[in-house]
């Protein structure tokens, strides 16, 4: 990946705030996504926080405290977790071909798989002690201010106390062994494996143990799933499903949508992920979903929250082909056939069969 060039190899959806995803072939080049190739999803400006930035631990804890990165590294054991991070808006562009939605038209690249280094949030919470008769949520408040439908407030989200105490939720400072860059949350961010990226708060400023979820607008009114019959104007936010876990999904990363390639033997590649379950099978079709074959899977048995990469060699005769992929998890669950089946006004969880149309041509000469 020494040829990797972020200027050239990113699709930029917006510069202010900065939102960008790698071109899809970059995603499958390595099992661990390099930080320089990791999608960037920001709701506001990137705060400039120094290494001494202090995080407050507050709420229903016995001992209120504040710590900086050096304190964490000194006082708690270091943990490493390999986990996929995916935006709930990944592949929104597919839903937008059905009907308009809010949000950026993410292609397949709002996802990455990395080894995160940090300390376990559970170690920090257990050391502080908690009022377990009342502690039900852990809320994160961040240094960036974001606009949710006109209300500007610090970015804030929460997870359940059970999730927070599971041991795999990290206060992380490194991605594949490199210190986090400012856009990915330096100096410290939360990583919640097996949940949508929105809960993995960057630039944390406060960790608060509470008896209610975070009241921040991002938690209360963003990243909520509604049925297709509900329009944004009539949404009762308390009724929406808070997106935490995500459905099994997969995508074709090579070749790219609209590619022109040589007829004959060609390799298709992509990723699959099955939140909390393993990917049991990846089915690939080169005829729009009539006939299917099984792809070869590459996963890391020691990393259950990581993604699975898949590949398959196929023969493409001259002409246009609709390549399709769907993954099946170990519970036998798979992806819906059509984007129309899962359309929602905010464009979340776009996990229908992924389709890529390519032109196979004969190279003469
Ligand atoms: N403070 C803060 N944390 C945040 C966000 C943000 O805008 N501000 N975006 C969230 C969303 S929606 C996603 S998908 C991930 C993206 O992380 P990345 O930019 O490091 O890929 O961060 C999450 N954490
Ligand atoms: Mo996201």
Short mmCIF file of C-alpha atoms and ligand atoms in Angstrom, two decimals:
data_model
loop_
_atom_site.label_atom_id
_atom_site.label_comp_id
_atom_site.label_asym_id
_atom_site.label_seq_id
_atom_site.Cartn_x
_atom_site.Cartn_y
_atom_site.Cartn_z
CA UNK A 1 0.00 0.00 0.00
CA UNK A 2 2.95 2.37 -0.38
CA UNK A 3 1.24 3.81 -3.46
CA UNK A 4 -1.71 4.86 -1.33
CA UNK A 5 -2.55 8.53 -1.76
CA UNK A 6 -5.37 9.95 0.39
CA UNK A 7 -5.86 12.93 -1.93
CA UNK A 8 -6.48 10.71 -4.91
CA UNK A 9 -7.95 7.64 -3.27
CA UNK A 10 -10.72 9.18 -1.16
CA UNK A 11 -14.26 10.04 -2.17
CA UNK A 12 -14.96 13.29 -0.31
CA UNK A 13 -18.63 13.83 0.55
CA UNK A 14 -18.04 17.12 2.35
CA UNK A 15 -15.15 19.21 3.62
CA UNK A 16 -16.91 21.14 6.35
CA UNK A 17 -17.48 18.96 8.26
CA UNK A 18 -15.02 16.53 6.68
CA UNK A 19 -16.67 13.31 5.52
CA UNK A 20 -14.76 10.97 3.22
CA UNK A 21 -14.39 7.29 2.35
CA UNK A 22 -11.66 5.33 0.59
CA UNK A 23 -12.17 4.08 -2.94
CA UNK A 24 -13.47 0.55 -2.58
CA UNK A 25 -10.38 -1.38 -3.85
CA UNK A 26 -8.34 0.13 -1.03
CA UNK A 27 -10.65 -1.57 1.50
CA UNK A 28 -9.74 -5.11 0.48
CA UNK A 29 -6.01 -4.49 -0.01
CA UNK A 30 -5.30 -5.41 3.62
CA UNK A 31 -7.15 -7.22 6.41
CA UNK A 32 -6.41 -4.31 8.76
CA UNK A 33 -7.41 -0.97 7.25
CA UNK A 34 -4.54 1.55 7.48
CA UNK A 35 -5.43 4.71 9.39
CA UNK A 36 -4.66 6.75 6.26
CA UNK A 37 -7.31 4.72 4.41
CA UNK A 38 -9.92 4.73 7.17
CA UNK A 39 -13.22 6.50 6.44
CA UNK A 40 -13.79 9.80 8.21
CA UNK A 41 -17.25 10.59 9.57
CA UNK A 42 -17.56 13.93 11.32
CA UNK A 43 -20.67 15.79 12.43
CA UNK A 44 -18.79 18.99 13.23
CA UNK A 45 -15.32 20.53 13.25
CA UNK A 46 -12.35 18.42 14.27
CA UNK A 47 -11.23 19.67 17.70
CA UNK A 48 -7.49 20.22 18.27
CA UNK A 49 -6.81 18.49 21.58
CA UNK A 50 -3.31 18.11 22.99
CA UNK A 51 -1.88 14.99 24.63
CA UNK A 52 -2.66 16.46 28.08
CA UNK A 53 -6.36 16.72 27.29
CA UNK A 54 -8.25 15.65 30.39
CA UNK A 55 -11.36 13.44 30.52
CA UNK A 56 -13.78 13.71 33.41
CA UNK A 57 -15.37 10.61 34.98
CA UNK A 58 -18.61 11.58 36.67
CA UNK A 59 -22.22 10.69 37.46
CA UNK A 60 -23.21 7.61 39.49
CA UNK A 61 -19.62 6.69 40.37
CA UNK A 62 -18.24 6.46 43.90
CA UNK A 63 -15.05 8.32 43.04
CA UNK A 64 -15.23 11.25 40.65
CA UNK A 65 -11.97 11.71 38.78
CA UNK A 66 -10.24 13.13 35.75
CA UNK A 67 -7.52 11.50 33.68
CA UNK A 68 -5.32 12.23 30.71
CA UNK A 69 -3.83 9.69 28.33
CA UNK A 70 -0.65 9.25 30.39
CA UNK A 71 -2.74 8.48 33.51
CA UNK A 72 -4.66 5.76 31.68
CA UNK A 73 -1.50 4.17 30.33
CA UNK A 74 0.12 4.19 33.76
CA UNK A 75 -2.81 2.94 35.81
CA UNK A 76 -4.58 0.32 33.70
CA UNK A 77 -3.54 -2.72 31.66
CA UNK A 78 -3.33 -2.16 27.93
CA UNK A 79 -5.88 -4.04 25.81
CA UNK A 80 -6.04 -4.65 22.08
CA UNK A 81 -9.25 -5.42 20.22
CA UNK A 82 -9.59 -5.98 16.48
CA UNK A 83 -12.98 -4.67 15.45
CA UNK A 84 -14.79 -3.36 12.45
CA UNK A 85 -16.19 0.17 12.62
CA UNK A 86 -19.02 0.89 10.22
CA UNK A 87 -21.24 3.92 9.87
CA UNK A 88 -24.96 3.14 10.01
CA UNK A 89 -25.14 5.26 6.83
CA UNK A 90 -22.73 3.05 4.88
CA UNK A 91 -24.12 2.29 1.37
CA UNK A 92 -26.80 4.96 1.76
CA UNK A 93 -26.33 5.76 -1.96
CA UNK A 94 -28.20 2.53 -2.77
CA UNK A 95 -31.24 3.67 -0.76
CA UNK A 96 -31.14 7.03 -2.52
CA UNK A 97 -31.65 5.32 -5.88
CA UNK A 98 -35.03 4.18 -4.46
CA UNK A 99 -36.08 7.57 -3.03
CA UNK A 100 -34.37 10.62 -1.54
CA UNK A 101 -33.09 10.35 2.04
CA UNK A 102 -31.27 12.78 4.31
CA UNK A 103 -27.50 12.38 4.73
CA UNK A 104 -24.45 11.91 2.55
CA UNK A 105 -24.51 9.32 -0.26
CA UNK A 106 -21.96 6.93 1.22
CA UNK A 107 -20.83 4.18 -1.13
CA UNK A 108 -19.38 0.95 0.32
CA UNK A 109 -16.44 2.60 2.12
CA UNK A 110 -17.89 3.94 5.37
CA UNK A 111 -16.32 0.93 7.06
CA UNK A 112 -12.89 -0.14 8.25
CA UNK A 113 -11.34 -2.94 10.27
CA UNK A 114 -8.57 -2.14 12.72
CA UNK A 115 -6.71 -3.28 15.78
CA UNK A 116 -7.50 -0.73 18.48
CA UNK A 117 -5.26 -0.21 21.51
CA UNK A 118 -6.47 1.27 24.75
CA UNK A 119 -7.74 0.35 28.18
CA UNK A 120 -11.00 -1.42 28.96
CA UNK A 121 -13.75 1.01 29.91
CA UNK A 122 -14.83 -1.66 32.41
CA UNK A 123 -11.45 -1.47 34.20
CA UNK A 124 -11.83 2.28 34.61
CA UNK A 125 -15.46 2.06 35.78
CA UNK A 126 -14.76 -0.79 38.20
CA UNK A 127 -11.87 1.10 39.76
CA UNK A 128 -14.11 4.16 40.25
CA UNK A 129 -16.92 2.07 41.79
CA UNK A 130 -20.55 2.57 40.85
CA UNK A 131 -23.98 2.70 42.39
CA UNK A 132 -25.10 -0.50 40.64
CA UNK A 133 -28.67 -0.15 41.87
CA UNK A 134 -29.05 2.92 39.66
CA UNK A 135 -26.32 2.69 36.98
CA UNK A 136 -27.98 1.81 33.66
CA UNK A 137 -26.10 3.77 30.97
CA UNK A 138 -22.67 5.22 30.31
CA UNK A 139 -22.75 8.50 28.36
CA UNK A 140 -19.88 10.09 26.43
CA UNK A 141 -19.70 13.82 25.85
CA UNK A 142 -17.21 15.05 23.27
CA UNK A 143 -15.26 18.18 22.41
CA UNK A 144 -16.96 18.80 19.05
CA UNK A 145 -20.21 20.71 18.75
CA UNK A 146 -22.69 19.38 16.25
CA UNK A 147 -25.90 20.57 14.65
CA UNK A 148 -28.82 18.15 14.80
CA UNK A 149 -31.72 19.76 12.95
CA UNK A 150 -30.81 23.23 14.11
CA UNK A 151 -29.94 22.36 17.71
CA UNK A 152 -26.21 22.87 18.29
CA UNK A 153 -24.75 20.93 21.22
CA UNK A 154 -21.70 18.82 22.08
CA UNK A 155 -21.63 15.41 20.38
CA UNK A 156 -22.99 12.95 22.90
CA UNK A 157 -24.06 9.29 22.87
CA UNK A 158 -24.54 6.48 25.37
CA UNK A 159 -24.34 2.71 25.67
CA UNK A 160 -25.94 0.42 28.23
CA UNK A 161 -24.09 -0.39 31.43
CA UNK A 162 -24.03 -4.09 30.44
CA UNK A 163 -22.28 -3.20 27.19
CA UNK A 164 -19.89 -0.85 28.98
CA UNK A 165 -18.88 -3.53 31.50
CA UNK A 166 -18.35 -6.33 28.96
CA UNK A 167 -14.61 -5.71 28.79
CA UNK A 168 -14.23 -5.22 25.04
CA UNK A 169 -15.30 -1.56 25.00
CA UNK A 170 -12.13 0.49 24.89
CA UNK A 171 -10.96 3.96 25.67
CA UNK A 172 -8.57 3.78 22.72
CA UNK A 173 -5.57 5.86 21.68
CA UNK A 174 -4.13 3.85 18.78
CA UNK A 175 -5.28 2.34 15.50
CA UNK A 176 -3.10 -0.51 14.20
CA UNK A 177 -0.44 0.62 16.67
CA UNK A 178 -0.34 4.24 15.43
CA UNK A 179 -1.53 7.05 17.69
CA UNK A 180 -4.99 8.23 16.62
CA UNK A 181 -4.85 11.13 14.19
CA UNK A 182 -7.00 14.20 14.97
CA UNK A 183 -9.75 13.17 12.52
CA UNK A 184 -10.09 9.76 14.17
CA UNK A 185 -10.44 11.10 17.70
CA UNK A 186 -7.04 12.02 19.17
CA UNK A 187 -6.05 11.78 21.88
CA UNK A 188 -8.73 9.32 23.06
CA UNK A 189 -11.90 7.83 21.68
CA UNK A 190 -14.34 5.10 22.61
CA UNK A 191 -14.53 1.89 20.57
CA UNK A 192 -17.71 -0.16 20.94
CA UNK A 193 -17.22 -3.41 18.99
CA UNK A 194 -20.34 -4.86 17.35
CA UNK A 195 -22.22 -1.57 17.35
CA UNK A 196 -22.73 1.12 14.71
CA UNK A 197 -19.90 3.67 14.51
CA UNK A 198 -22.02 6.43 16.04
CA UNK A 199 -21.52 4.98 19.58
CA UNK A 200 -17.71 5.00 19.21
CA UNK A 201 -17.36 8.58 20.44
CA UNK A 202 -14.26 10.52 19.37
CA UNK A 203 -12.53 13.33 21.33
CA UNK A 204 -14.17 12.29 24.60
CA UNK A 205 -14.32 14.96 27.27
CA UNK A 206 -16.67 13.39 29.82
CA UNK A 207 -17.74 9.85 30.75
CA UNK A 208 -20.87 9.85 32.87
CA UNK A 209 -22.62 6.90 34.53
CA UNK A 210 -26.35 7.58 34.44
CA UNK A 211 -29.76 6.08 35.04
CA UNK A 212 -31.03 7.41 31.69
CA UNK A 213 -29.52 7.47 28.17
CA UNK A 214 -27.53 10.51 27.07
CA UNK A 215 -29.84 13.46 26.52
CA UNK A 216 -27.63 14.81 23.72
CA UNK A 217 -29.39 15.41 20.38
CA UNK A 218 -27.24 12.80 18.57
CA UNK A 219 -28.46 10.09 20.96
CA UNK A 220 -32.04 11.33 21.15
CA UNK A 221 -32.80 12.22 17.54
CA UNK A 222 -30.06 10.90 15.26
CA UNK A 223 -29.29 7.33 14.18
CA UNK A 224 -32.85 6.16 14.75
CA UNK A 225 -34.47 3.65 12.43
CA UNK A 226 -38.04 4.21 11.25
CA UNK A 227 -40.19 2.19 8.86
CA UNK A 228 -40.62 3.37 5.27
CA UNK A 229 -44.14 4.59 6.08
CA UNK A 230 -42.85 7.29 8.45
CA UNK A 231 -41.74 10.67 7.03
CA UNK A 232 -39.16 12.76 8.85
CA UNK A 233 -41.67 15.53 9.66
CA UNK A 234 -43.94 13.11 11.52
CA UNK A 235 -41.24 11.08 13.29
CA UNK A 236 -41.81 10.53 17.02
CA UNK A 237 -38.15 10.24 18.04
CA UNK A 238 -38.91 8.23 21.15
CA UNK A 239 -40.54 5.60 18.89
CA UNK A 240 -37.52 5.16 16.60
CA UNK A 241 -35.23 2.19 17.04
CA UNK A 242 -31.87 3.35 18.41
CA UNK A 243 -29.29 1.84 16.06
CA UNK A 244 -26.77 -0.16 18.07
CA UNK A 245 -26.19 -3.61 16.55
CA UNK A 246 -26.29 -3.75 12.76
CA UNK A 247 -27.59 -6.40 10.35
CA UNK A 248 -25.37 -8.82 8.43
CA UNK A 249 -24.00 -7.16 5.31
CA UNK A 250 -21.45 -7.48 2.52
CA UNK A 251 -20.18 -5.54 -0.47
CA UNK A 252 -18.23 -5.94 -3.66
CA UNK A 253 -15.11 -3.75 -3.58
CA UNK A 254 -13.33 -5.06 -6.68
CA UNK A 255 -14.26 -4.41 -9.41
CA UNK A 256 -15.77 -0.98 -8.88
CA UNK A 257 -19.23 0.08 -9.99
CA UNK A 258 -19.24 0.82 -13.73
CA UNK A 259 -15.79 -0.66 -14.34
CA UNK A 260 -14.73 -1.75 -17.78
CA UNK A 261 -12.54 -4.85 -17.62
CA UNK A 262 -11.12 -7.54 -19.86
CA UNK A 263 -13.45 -10.41 -20.64
CA UNK A 264 -12.33 -13.74 -19.21
CA UNK A 265 -11.04 -14.70 -15.83
CA UNK A 266 -11.33 -12.03 -13.16
CA UNK A 267 -11.21 -11.88 -9.38
CA UNK A 268 -14.05 -10.37 -7.36
CA UNK A 269 -13.28 -9.18 -3.83
CA UNK A 270 -15.11 -7.60 -0.95
CA UNK A 271 -15.97 -7.63 2.74
CA UNK A 272 -18.70 -9.14 4.91
CA UNK A 273 -19.61 -8.51 8.54
CA UNK A 274 -22.20 -10.09 10.82
CA UNK A 275 -22.23 -8.11 14.09
CA UNK A 276 -21.90 -10.47 17.03
CA UNK A 277 -22.08 -13.54 14.79
CA UNK A 278 -19.64 -14.99 12.33
CA UNK A 279 -20.03 -14.88 8.56
CA UNK A 280 -20.85 -18.46 7.57
CA UNK A 281 -21.00 -18.00 3.79
CA UNK A 282 -20.71 -15.37 1.10
CA UNK A 283 -22.74 -15.97 -2.05
CA UNK A 284 -21.70 -14.34 -5.33
CA UNK A 285 -23.63 -14.13 -8.57
CA UNK A 286 -22.49 -12.82 -11.94
CA UNK A 287 -25.96 -12.90 -13.50
CA UNK A 288 -27.97 -10.54 -11.31
CA UNK A 289 -28.80 -13.15 -8.66
CA UNK A 290 -30.00 -16.20 -10.62
CA UNK A 291 -27.03 -18.54 -10.03
CA UNK A 292 -24.82 -18.33 -6.98
CA UNK A 293 -21.38 -19.59 -5.98
CA UNK A 294 -19.59 -19.54 -2.65
CA UNK A 295 -16.66 -17.17 -2.21
CA UNK A 296 -13.45 -18.03 -0.36
CA UNK A 297 -13.44 -16.40 3.08
CA UNK A 298 -10.58 -14.84 5.00
CA UNK A 299 -11.23 -14.12 8.66
CA UNK A 300 -9.26 -13.96 11.89
CA UNK A 301 -10.56 -16.68 14.24
CA UNK A 302 -9.12 -14.81 17.22
CA UNK A 303 -10.98 -11.62 16.36
CA UNK A 304 -14.71 -12.20 16.45
CA UNK A 305 -15.58 -8.51 15.99
CA UNK A 306 -13.42 -8.19 12.87
CA UNK A 307 -14.73 -8.36 9.32
CA UNK A 308 -14.40 -11.22 6.86
CA UNK A 309 -12.81 -10.57 3.50
CA UNK A 310 -13.98 -12.70 0.59
CA UNK A 311 -12.80 -13.37 -2.96
CA UNK A 312 -13.78 -15.51 -5.91
CA UNK A 313 -12.44 -16.11 -9.43
CA UNK A 314 -15.11 -15.91 -12.10
CA UNK A 315 -15.27 -16.06 -15.88
CA UNK A 316 -16.92 -13.05 -17.44
CA UNK A 317 -17.89 -13.39 -21.09
CA UNK A 318 -17.96 -10.23 -23.22
CA UNK A 319 -20.83 -7.92 -22.36
CA UNK A 320 -22.50 -6.27 -19.42
CA UNK A 321 -22.86 -8.15 -16.14
CA UNK A 322 -24.62 -7.48 -12.87
CA UNK A 323 -22.39 -8.84 -10.11
CA UNK A 324 -24.18 -9.48 -6.81
CA UNK A 325 -23.08 -10.43 -3.31
CA UNK A 326 -24.92 -11.44 -0.15
CA UNK A 327 -23.56 -12.82 3.09
CA UNK A 328 -25.15 -15.43 5.35
CA UNK A 329 -24.38 -15.42 9.08
CA UNK A 330 -24.06 -18.44 11.36
CA UNK A 331 -27.74 -18.11 12.30
CA UNK A 332 -28.69 -18.44 8.62
CA UNK A 333 -29.71 -14.80 8.39
CA UNK A 334 -28.95 -12.96 5.19
CA UNK A 335 -29.46 -9.66 3.41
CA UNK A 336 -32.70 -8.40 1.84
CA UNK A 337 -32.81 -8.63 -1.94
CA UNK A 338 -33.74 -5.05 -2.75
CA UNK A 339 -32.86 -1.64 -1.34
CA UNK A 340 -36.57 -0.75 -1.57
CA UNK A 341 -37.26 -3.36 1.12
CA UNK A 342 -35.22 -1.42 3.68
CA UNK A 343 -35.64 2.22 2.62
CA UNK A 344 -36.05 4.71 5.50
CA UNK A 345 -36.01 8.52 5.43
CA UNK A 346 -32.63 8.86 7.12
CA UNK A 347 -31.01 6.23 4.92
CA UNK A 348 -29.66 3.87 7.59
CA UNK A 349 -28.79 0.17 7.47
CA UNK A 350 -28.61 -0.07 3.70
CA UNK A 351 -27.81 -3.78 3.62
CA UNK A 352 -29.60 -5.13 0.55
CA UNK A 353 -27.72 -7.43 -1.85
CA UNK A 354 -24.85 -5.36 -3.19
CA UNK A 355 -24.90 -5.05 -6.97
CA UNK A 356 -22.16 -3.79 -9.28
CA UNK A 357 -22.56 -3.48 -13.03
CA UNK A 358 -19.45 -3.99 -15.14
CA UNK A 359 -18.62 -4.13 -18.82
CA UNK A 360 -16.38 -7.01 -19.94
CA UNK A 361 -14.63 -6.06 -23.17
CA UNK A 362 -12.25 -7.82 -25.54
CA UNK A 363 -8.85 -6.22 -25.74
CA UNK A 364 -7.84 -6.37 -29.37
CA UNK A 365 -4.28 -5.83 -30.51
N1 LIG B 1 -17.22 13.21 18.84
C1 LIG B 1 -17.64 12.55 17.76
N2 LIG B 1 -17.60 11.21 17.76
C2 LIG B 1 -18.00 10.52 16.67
C3 LIG B 1 -18.52 11.19 15.53
C4 LIG B 1 -18.53 12.62 15.55
O1 LIG B 1 -18.93 13.29 14.59
N3 LIG B 1 -18.09 13.25 16.69
N4 LIG B 1 -18.99 10.45 14.47
C5 LIG B 1 -19.45 9.09 14.80
C6 LIG B 1 -19.80 8.29 13.66
S1 LIG B 1 -21.38 8.51 13.05
C7 LIG B 1 -18.99 7.31 13.17
S2 LIG B 1 -19.53 6.29 11.95
C8 LIG B 1 -17.63 7.13 13.69
C9 LIG B 1 -16.61 7.35 12.59
O2 LIG B 1 -15.30 7.22 13.09
P1 LIG B 1 -14.07 7.58 12.14
O3 LIG B 1 -14.28 8.96 11.58
O4 LIG B 1 -12.85 7.46 12.97
O5 LIG B 1 -14.10 6.57 11.02
O6 LIG B 1 -17.31 8.03 14.74
C10 LIG B 1 -18.38 8.35 15.61
N5 LIG B 1 -17.91 9.17 16.69
MO1 LIG B 2 -21.84 7.02 11.51
#
